[in-house]
CSV table of C-alpha atoms and ligand atoms in Angstrom, one decimal:
chain,number,residue,atom,x,y,z
A,1,UNK,CA,108.2,108.8,73.9
A,2,UNK,CA,109.9,107.2,71.0
A,3,UNK,CA,113.4,106.5,69.7
A,4,UNK,CA,113.4,109.4,67.4
A,5,UNK,CA,113.4,111.9,70.2
A,6,UNK,CA,116.0,114.5,69.5
A,7,UNK,CA,116.3,116.4,72.7
A,8,UNK,CA,119.1,115.0,74.9
A,9,UNK,CA,116.9,114.7,78.0
A,10,UNK,CA,114.2,112.7,76.2
A,11,UNK,CA,116.8,110.5,74.7
A,12,UNK,CA,118.3,109.7,78.1
A,13,UNK,CA,114.9,109.1,79.6
A,14,UNK,CA,114.1,106.7,76.7
A,15,UNK,CA,117.3,104.7,77.4
A,16,UNK,CA,116.6,104.6,81.1
A,17,UNK,CA,113.1,103.3,80.4
A,18,UNK,CA,114.6,100.5,78.5
A,19,UNK,CA,117.1,99.8,81.2
A,20,UNK,CA,114.5,99.7,83.9
A,21,UNK,CA,111.6,98.3,81.9
A,22,UNK,CA,111.0,95.4,84.3
A,23,UNK,CA,110.7,97.8,87.2
A,24,UNK,CA,108.3,100.0,85.2
A,25,UNK,CA,106.3,97.1,83.9
A,26,UNK,CA,106.0,95.6,87.4
A,27,UNK,CA,104.8,98.9,88.8
A,28,UNK,CA,102.2,99.3,86.0
A,29,UNK,CA,100.8,95.8,86.5
A,30,UNK,CA,100.7,96.3,90.3
A,31,UNK,CA,98.8,99.6,90.0
A,32,UNK,CA,96.5,98.4,87.2
A,33,UNK,CA,95.5,95.2,89.1
A,34,UNK,CA,95.3,97.0,92.4
A,35,UNK,CA,97.5,94.2,93.9
A,36,UNK,CA,97.6,93.9,97.7
A,37,UNK,CA,100.8,95.5,99.2
A,38,UNK,CA,103.4,93.1,100.6
A,39,UNK,CA,104.9,93.5,104.0
A,40,UNK,CA,108.4,95.0,103.8
A,41,UNK,CA,111.3,93.2,105.3
A,42,UNK,CA,114.6,94.8,106.5
A,43,UNK,CA,118.2,93.9,106.0
A,44,UNK,CA,119.2,90.8,108.2
A,45,UNK,CA,120.8,91.4,111.5
A,46,UNK,CA,123.9,89.5,110.4
A,47,UNK,CA,124.3,92.0,107.5
A,48,UNK,CA,123.6,94.9,109.8
A,49,UNK,CA,126.3,93.8,112.2
A,50,UNK,CA,128.8,93.6,109.3
A,51,UNK,CA,127.8,97.1,108.2
A,52,UNK,CA,128.5,98.4,111.7
A,53,UNK,CA,131.8,96.5,111.9
A,54,UNK,CA,132.9,98.1,108.6
A,55,UNK,CA,131.9,101.5,109.8
A,56,UNK,CA,129.7,101.6,106.7
A,57,UNK,CA,128.2,104.9,105.5
A,58,UNK,CA,125.0,106.0,103.8
A,59,UNK,CA,125.4,105.7,100.0
A,60,UNK,CA,123.7,109.1,99.6
A,61,UNK,CA,125.1,111.4,102.3
A,62,UNK,CA,128.1,109.5,103.8
A,63,UNK,CA,126.6,109.5,107.3
A,64,UNK,CA,128.1,106.7,109.3
A,65,UNK,CA,125.7,103.9,110.4
A,66,UNK,CA,125.5,103.5,114.1
A,67,UNK,CA,122.7,102.5,116.5
A,68,UNK,CA,119.4,102.7,114.8
A,69,UNK,CA,120.2,105.6,112.5
A,70,UNK,CA,119.8,103.5,109.3
A,71,UNK,CA,117.0,101.7,107.5
A,72,UNK,CA,116.4,99.4,104.6
A,73,UNK,CA,115.3,101.2,101.5
A,74,UNK,CA,113.1,99.5,98.9
A,75,UNK,CA,114.4,101.1,95.8
A,76,UNK,CA,111.3,100.2,93.9
A,77,UNK,CA,108.9,101.0,96.7
A,78,UNK,CA,106.7,98.2,98.0
A,79,UNK,CA,103.7,100.6,97.6
A,80,UNK,CA,104.4,100.7,93.9
A,81,UNK,CA,104.8,96.9,93.5
A,82,UNK,CA,108.5,96.5,94.6
A,83,UNK,CA,109.7,93.3,96.1
A,84,UNK,CA,111.8,92.3,99.1
A,85,UNK,CA,114.4,90.8,96.9
A,86,UNK,CA,118.0,91.7,97.8
A,87,UNK,CA,118.3,93.2,94.4
A,88,UNK,CA,115.6,95.8,95.4
A,89,UNK,CA,117.0,96.6,98.8
A,90,UNK,CA,119.9,98.8,100.1
A,91,UNK,CA,120.7,100.2,103.5
A,92,UNK,CA,120.4,104.0,103.8
A,93,UNK,CA,120.6,106.4,106.7
A,94,UNK,CA,117.1,107.1,108.1
A,95,UNK,CA,117.2,110.7,107.1
A,96,UNK,CA,117.9,109.8,103.4
A,97,UNK,CA,115.3,107.0,103.6
A,98,UNK,CA,112.7,109.5,105.0
A,99,UNK,CA,113.6,112.1,102.4
A,100,UNK,CA,113.1,109.7,99.6
A,101,UNK,CA,109.7,108.7,101.1
A,102,UNK,CA,108.7,112.4,101.4
A,103,UNK,CA,109.7,113.0,97.8
A,104,UNK,CA,107.4,110.2,96.7
A,105,UNK,CA,104.5,111.6,98.7
A,106,UNK,CA,105.1,115.1,97.4
A,107,UNK,CA,104.9,113.7,93.9
A,108,UNK,CA,102.2,111.1,94.2
A,109,UNK,CA,100.3,111.8,97.4
A,110,UNK,CA,99.6,108.9,99.9
A,111,UNK,CA,99.2,105.3,99.0
A,112,UNK,CA,97.3,103.3,97.7
A,113,UNK,CA,98.7,104.7,94.4
A,114,UNK,CA,96.3,102.7,92.3
A,115,UNK,CA,93.9,105.6,92.8
A,116,UNK,CA,96.1,107.9,90.7
A,117,UNK,CA,96.7,105.3,88.0
A,118,UNK,CA,96.7,105.7,85.0
A,119,UNK,CA,96.4,109.5,85.1
A,120,UNK,CA,99.5,110.1,87.1
A,121,UNK,CA,101.6,107.4,85.5
A,122,UNK,CA,104.2,109.9,84.2
A,123,UNK,CA,105.0,111.1,87.7
A,124,UNK,CA,105.2,107.5,88.9
A,125,UNK,CA,107.6,106.7,86.1
A,126,UNK,CA,109.8,109.7,86.8
A,127,UNK,CA,110.0,108.9,90.5
A,128,UNK,CA,110.9,105.2,89.8
A,129,UNK,CA,113.6,106.1,87.3
A,130,UNK,CA,115.1,108.7,89.6
A,131,UNK,CA,114.9,106.2,92.5
A,132,UNK,CA,116.8,103.5,90.5
A,133,UNK,CA,119.6,105.7,89.0
A,134,UNK,CA,120.4,107.5,92.2
A,135,UNK,CA,121.2,104.1,93.6
A,136,UNK,CA,123.0,102.7,90.6
A,137,UNK,CA,124.9,105.8,89.5
A,138,UNK,CA,125.2,107.9,92.6
A,139,UNK,CA,123.0,110.6,94.1
A,140,UNK,CA,124.1,113.4,91.7
A,141,UNK,CA,122.8,111.4,88.7
A,142,UNK,CA,119.3,112.2,90.0
A,143,UNK,CA,119.7,115.7,88.5
A,144,UNK,CA,118.5,114.1,85.2
A,145,UNK,CA,115.1,114.4,86.8
A,146,UNK,CA,115.4,117.9,88.2
A,147,UNK,CA,111.8,118.2,89.4
A,148,UNK,CA,112.3,115.0,91.5
A,149,UNK,CA,115.9,115.7,92.5
A,150,UNK,CA,115.2,119.1,93.8
A,151,UNK,CA,112.5,117.8,96.1
A,152,UNK,CA,115.0,115.4,97.6
A,153,UNK,CA,117.8,118.0,98.0
A,154,UNK,CA,115.2,120.2,99.7
A,155,UNK,CA,114.0,117.6,102.1
A,156,UNK,CA,117.3,116.2,103.0
A,157,UNK,CA,119.8,119.0,102.7
A,158,UNK,CA,117.6,122.1,102.7
A,159,UNK,CA,118.3,122.6,99.0
A,160,UNK,CA,122.0,122.3,99.1
A,161,UNK,CA,124.1,119.7,97.4
A,162,UNK,CA,125.7,117.3,99.9
A,163,UNK,CA,129.1,118.4,101.1
A,164,UNK,CA,130.8,115.1,100.6
A,165,UNK,CA,129.7,111.7,99.4
A,166,UNK,CA,130.3,108.3,100.9
A,167,UNK,CA,133.7,106.6,101.2
A,168,UNK,CA,132.6,103.3,102.8
A,169,UNK,CA,129.1,102.5,101.5
A,170,UNK,CA,127.7,99.3,100.3
A,171,UNK,CA,125.4,98.8,97.3
A,172,UNK,CA,122.2,96.8,96.8
A,173,UNK,CA,122.1,93.9,99.2
A,174,UNK,CA,122.4,91.5,96.2
A,175,UNK,CA,125.9,92.9,95.4
A,176,UNK,CA,127.7,92.1,98.6
A,177,UNK,CA,128.0,89.5,101.3
A,178,UNK,CA,129.1,89.5,104.9
A,179,UNK,CA,132.9,89.6,105.1
A,180,UNK,CA,133.2,91.7,101.9
A,181,UNK,CA,134.5,95.2,101.6
A,182,UNK,CA,132.4,98.3,100.9
A,183,UNK,CA,131.5,98.1,97.2
A,184,UNK,CA,129.3,101.1,96.4
A,185,UNK,CA,130.0,102.6,93.0
A,186,UNK,CA,129.8,106.1,94.4
A,187,UNK,CA,132.5,105.6,97.1
A,188,UNK,CA,135.2,108.2,96.9
A,189,UNK,CA,138.3,106.4,95.6
A,190,UNK,CA,140.9,107.7,98.0
A,191,UNK,CA,139.5,106.3,101.2
A,192,UNK,CA,138.2,103.2,99.6
A,193,UNK,CA,141.7,102.0,98.9
A,194,UNK,CA,143.0,103.3,102.2
A,195,UNK,CA,140.4,101.0,103.9
A,196,UNK,CA,141.9,97.9,102.2
A,197,UNK,CA,145.5,98.9,102.9
A,198,UNK,CA,145.5,99.9,106.5
A,199,UNK,CA,149.2,99.3,107.1
A,200,UNK,CA,150.6,100.4,103.8
A,201,UNK,CA,148.4,103.5,103.3
A,202,UNK,CA,150.0,106.9,103.2
A,203,UNK,CA,150.5,108.7,106.5
A,204,UNK,CA,148.2,111.5,105.7
A,205,UNK,CA,145.3,109.2,104.9
A,206,UNK,CA,146.1,107.2,108.0
A,207,UNK,CA,146.0,110.3,110.1
A,208,UNK,CA,142.8,111.4,108.5
A,209,UNK,CA,141.3,108.1,109.4
A,210,UNK,CA,142.5,108.4,113.0
A,211,UNK,CA,141.2,111.9,113.3
A,212,UNK,CA,137.9,110.8,111.9
A,213,UNK,CA,137.8,107.8,114.3
A,214,UNK,CA,138.4,110.2,117.1
A,215,UNK,CA,135.5,112.4,116.1
A,216,UNK,CA,133.3,109.4,115.6
A,217,UNK,CA,134.0,108.2,119.1
A,218,UNK,CA,133.6,111.7,120.4
A,219,UNK,CA,130.1,112.0,119.0
A,220,UNK,CA,129.0,108.4,119.6
A,221,UNK,CA,126.3,109.4,122.1
A,222,UNK,CA,124.9,105.9,122.0
A,223,UNK,CA,128.0,104.7,123.8
A,224,UNK,CA,128.4,101.0,124.5
A,225,UNK,CA,127.2,100.0,128.0
A,226,UNK,CA,130.8,99.2,129.2
A,227,UNK,CA,132.2,102.7,128.8
A,228,UNK,CA,131.6,103.8,132.4
A,229,UNK,CA,135.2,104.8,132.8
A,230,UNK,CA,134.9,107.5,130.1
A,231,UNK,CA,132.8,109.6,132.4
A,232,UNK,CA,135.7,110.0,134.9
A,233,UNK,CA,137.9,112.7,133.4
A,234,UNK,CA,138.8,110.8,130.2
A,235,UNK,CA,142.1,111.6,128.5
A,236,UNK,CA,141.7,111.7,124.8
A,237,UNK,CA,144.5,109.2,124.2
A,238,UNK,CA,142.7,106.7,126.4
A,239,UNK,CA,139.4,107.1,124.7
A,240,UNK,CA,141.0,106.6,121.3
A,241,UNK,CA,143.6,103.9,121.9
A,242,UNK,CA,141.4,102.1,124.4
A,243,UNK,CA,138.9,101.3,121.8
A,244,UNK,CA,141.1,101.2,118.8
A,245,UNK,CA,141.3,97.8,117.1
A,246,UNK,CA,144.7,98.4,115.7
A,247,UNK,CA,147.7,99.4,117.8
A,248,UNK,CA,149.2,102.5,116.2
A,249,UNK,CA,150.0,104.3,119.3
A,250,UNK,CA,153.2,105.8,117.9
A,251,UNK,CA,151.4,108.0,115.5
A,252,UNK,CA,148.3,108.6,117.6
A,253,UNK,CA,149.6,111.3,120.0
A,254,UNK,CA,150.4,113.7,117.1
A,255,UNK,CA,146.7,113.8,116.2
A,256,UNK,CA,145.5,114.0,119.7
A,257,UNK,CA,147.9,116.8,120.7
A,258,UNK,CA,146.7,118.8,117.7
A,259,UNK,CA,143.1,118.3,118.7
A,260,UNK,CA,143.8,119.3,122.3
A,261,UNK,CA,145.4,122.6,121.2
A,262,UNK,CA,142.5,123.6,119.1
A,263,UNK,CA,139.6,122.7,121.3
A,264,UNK,CA,141.0,122.6,124.8
A,265,UNK,CA,138.2,124.9,126.0
A,266,UNK,CA,135.4,122.5,125.3
A,267,UNK,CA,135.8,119.0,126.8
A,268,UNK,CA,134.3,115.8,125.5
A,269,UNK,CA,132.0,115.8,128.5
A,270,UNK,CA,130.8,119.3,127.8
A,271,UNK,CA,130.1,118.3,124.2
A,272,UNK,CA,128.1,115.3,125.4
A,273,UNK,CA,126.1,117.5,127.7
A,274,UNK,CA,125.4,120.0,124.9
A,275,UNK,CA,124.3,117.3,122.6
A,276,UNK,CA,122.0,115.9,125.2
A,277,UNK,CA,120.6,119.3,125.9
A,278,UNK,CA,119.9,120.0,122.2
A,279,UNK,CA,118.4,116.6,121.7
A,280,UNK,CA,116.0,117.3,124.6
A,281,UNK,CA,115.2,120.7,123.2
A,282,UNK,CA,114.6,119.3,119.7
A,283,UNK,CA,112.3,116.6,121.1
A,284,UNK,CA,110.4,119.2,123.2
A,285,UNK,CA,109.9,121.5,120.2
A,286,UNK,CA,108.7,118.6,118.1
A,287,UNK,CA,106.2,117.6,120.8
A,288,UNK,CA,104.9,121.1,121.3
A,289,UNK,CA,104.8,122.5,117.8
A,290,UNK,CA,103.0,119.7,115.8
A,291,UNK,CA,106.3,118.0,115.0
A,292,UNK,CA,108.3,120.9,113.6
A,293,UNK,CA,110.5,123.8,114.5
A,294,UNK,CA,112.6,126.4,112.6
A,295,UNK,CA,116.3,125.9,111.6
A,296,UNK,CA,117.0,129.5,112.8
A,297,UNK,CA,115.6,128.9,116.2
A,298,UNK,CA,117.7,125.8,116.7
A,299,UNK,CA,120.8,127.6,115.6
A,300,UNK,CA,120.1,130.4,118.0
A,301,UNK,CA,120.4,127.9,120.8
A,302,UNK,CA,123.7,126.6,119.5
A,303,UNK,CA,125.0,130.2,119.1
A,304,UNK,CA,124.0,131.0,122.7
A,305,UNK,CA,126.1,128.2,124.0
A,306,UNK,CA,129.1,129.4,122.1
A,307,UNK,CA,128.7,133.0,123.4
A,308,UNK,CA,128.3,131.7,127.0
A,309,UNK,CA,131.7,129.9,126.6
A,310,UNK,CA,133.5,132.8,124.9
A,311,UNK,CA,134.7,130.6,122.1
A,312,UNK,CA,135.3,131.5,118.5
A,313,UNK,CA,133.0,129.9,116.0
A,314,UNK,CA,135.9,128.0,114.5
A,315,UNK,CA,137.0,126.3,117.7
A,316,UNK,CA,133.4,125.8,118.9
A,317,UNK,CA,132.4,124.1,115.6
A,318,UNK,CA,135.5,122.1,115.5
A,319,UNK,CA,134.9,120.7,118.9
A,320,UNK,CA,131.4,119.8,117.8
A,321,UNK,CA,132.6,118.2,114.6
A,322,UNK,CA,130.7,120.6,112.4
A,323,UNK,CA,132.3,121.7,109.1
A,324,UNK,CA,133.3,125.4,109.7
A,325,UNK,CA,133.0,126.3,106.0
A,326,UNK,CA,129.6,124.7,105.5
A,327,UNK,CA,126.6,126.9,104.9
A,328,UNK,CA,123.9,127.4,107.5
A,329,UNK,CA,121.3,124.7,106.9
A,330,UNK,CA,124.2,122.2,106.5
A,331,UNK,CA,125.6,123.0,110.0
A,332,UNK,CA,122.2,122.4,111.6
A,333,UNK,CA,121.9,119.2,109.6
A,334,UNK,CA,125.2,117.9,110.9
A,335,UNK,CA,124.3,118.6,114.5
A,336,UNK,CA,120.8,117.0,114.1
A,337,UNK,CA,122.5,113.9,112.5
A,338,UNK,CA,124.9,113.7,115.4
A,339,UNK,CA,122.2,113.8,118.0
A,340,UNK,CA,120.3,111.1,116.0
A,341,UNK,CA,117.2,113.1,115.3
A,342,UNK,CA,114.9,111.6,112.7
A,343,UNK,CA,114.1,114.6,110.5
A,344,UNK,CA,113.6,116.1,107.1
A,345,UNK,CA,113.6,119.8,106.1
A,346,UNK,CA,110.6,121.6,104.8
A,347,UNK,CA,110.8,124.9,103.0
A,348,UNK,CA,108.3,127.6,104.1
A,349,UNK,CA,107.9,131.3,103.5
A,350,UNK,CA,109.6,132.0,106.9
A,351,UNK,CA,112.6,129.7,106.3
A,352,UNK,CA,113.4,126.1,106.7
A,353,UNK,CA,111.4,124.0,109.2
A,354,UNK,CA,112.9,120.9,110.8
A,355,UNK,CA,110.1,118.3,110.6
A,356,UNK,CA,110.0,115.1,112.5
A,357,UNK,CA,110.1,112.4,109.8
A,358,UNK,CA,107.7,109.5,109.9
A,359,UNK,CA,109.0,106.1,109.0
A,360,UNK,CA,108.4,104.7,105.6
A,361,UNK,CA,104.8,104.9,104.3
B,401,ZN,ZN1,122.0,109.4,104.2
């Protein structure tokens, strides 16, 4: 590749190689010298606590971090010579973290990668550049490396583009400190400013946040240990205001009444039970079928519950917190994310498989 390249894609790749030349050089040396792989280290617990406090979201998919559903991504992978420097680390949801890992394996096989050097260097380079720009410029910028990007969209979103991006994500660990606001470049502007202006924000964005908070609580299956009272016929108002940090009770009832009208036939308790049931079923399937099962089979289960309750799809999905307009694999993805399953999608002749994802390589 040289500077005289005339085709736009080659030109972009050339510029990216310059921008990330230290990453590429480091990887090349690492592979050439067959350097021993370092141990990876995760984000500190103080930082993790701050992310949870901020209701931080995954920079790729916008999934809110809670419990153990997130992981520290090494942007330049350790297995390709990356370091544990804050500059090389970012917190992602486990599913995105796993999908990135599966993309690397699809392209390069299993480590140690010194065995494919130098013959597969082009693939290594494309993966590294894709990996860096999807963090620095947002996930959609990965389309500049279509062969890599499609593998990611396949594994994470069953080939679709994500419905919405993050609003409250944090960038590389080196770019923020505890006590600071979400700073990710790919955050959607509207909610990012609403976050900093809680009291002066517009009513509509305020209500949206409240509604969102409500759904977040509704689906927080890893409830704190002190929520015993929520099992005894909880009123929605109590659940929301009882745990809300800010007292905005005057506005709250408008939201909750609306919610009650639309999904009065499916209580929070029922939703919790369903989620537990699907979680058990998914884990069973994974255990029995070599760690995978079909999207269609899982959705059948969801569908059966709706029919058994005589609910319309719209109200059923609304109660579950699933986007009604979303396409099929996306709805399944949303439910699997809510029940906290650690998965990626795998395309087969017979449809998409839900595959249990292994932790980073
Ligand atoms: Zn994610």
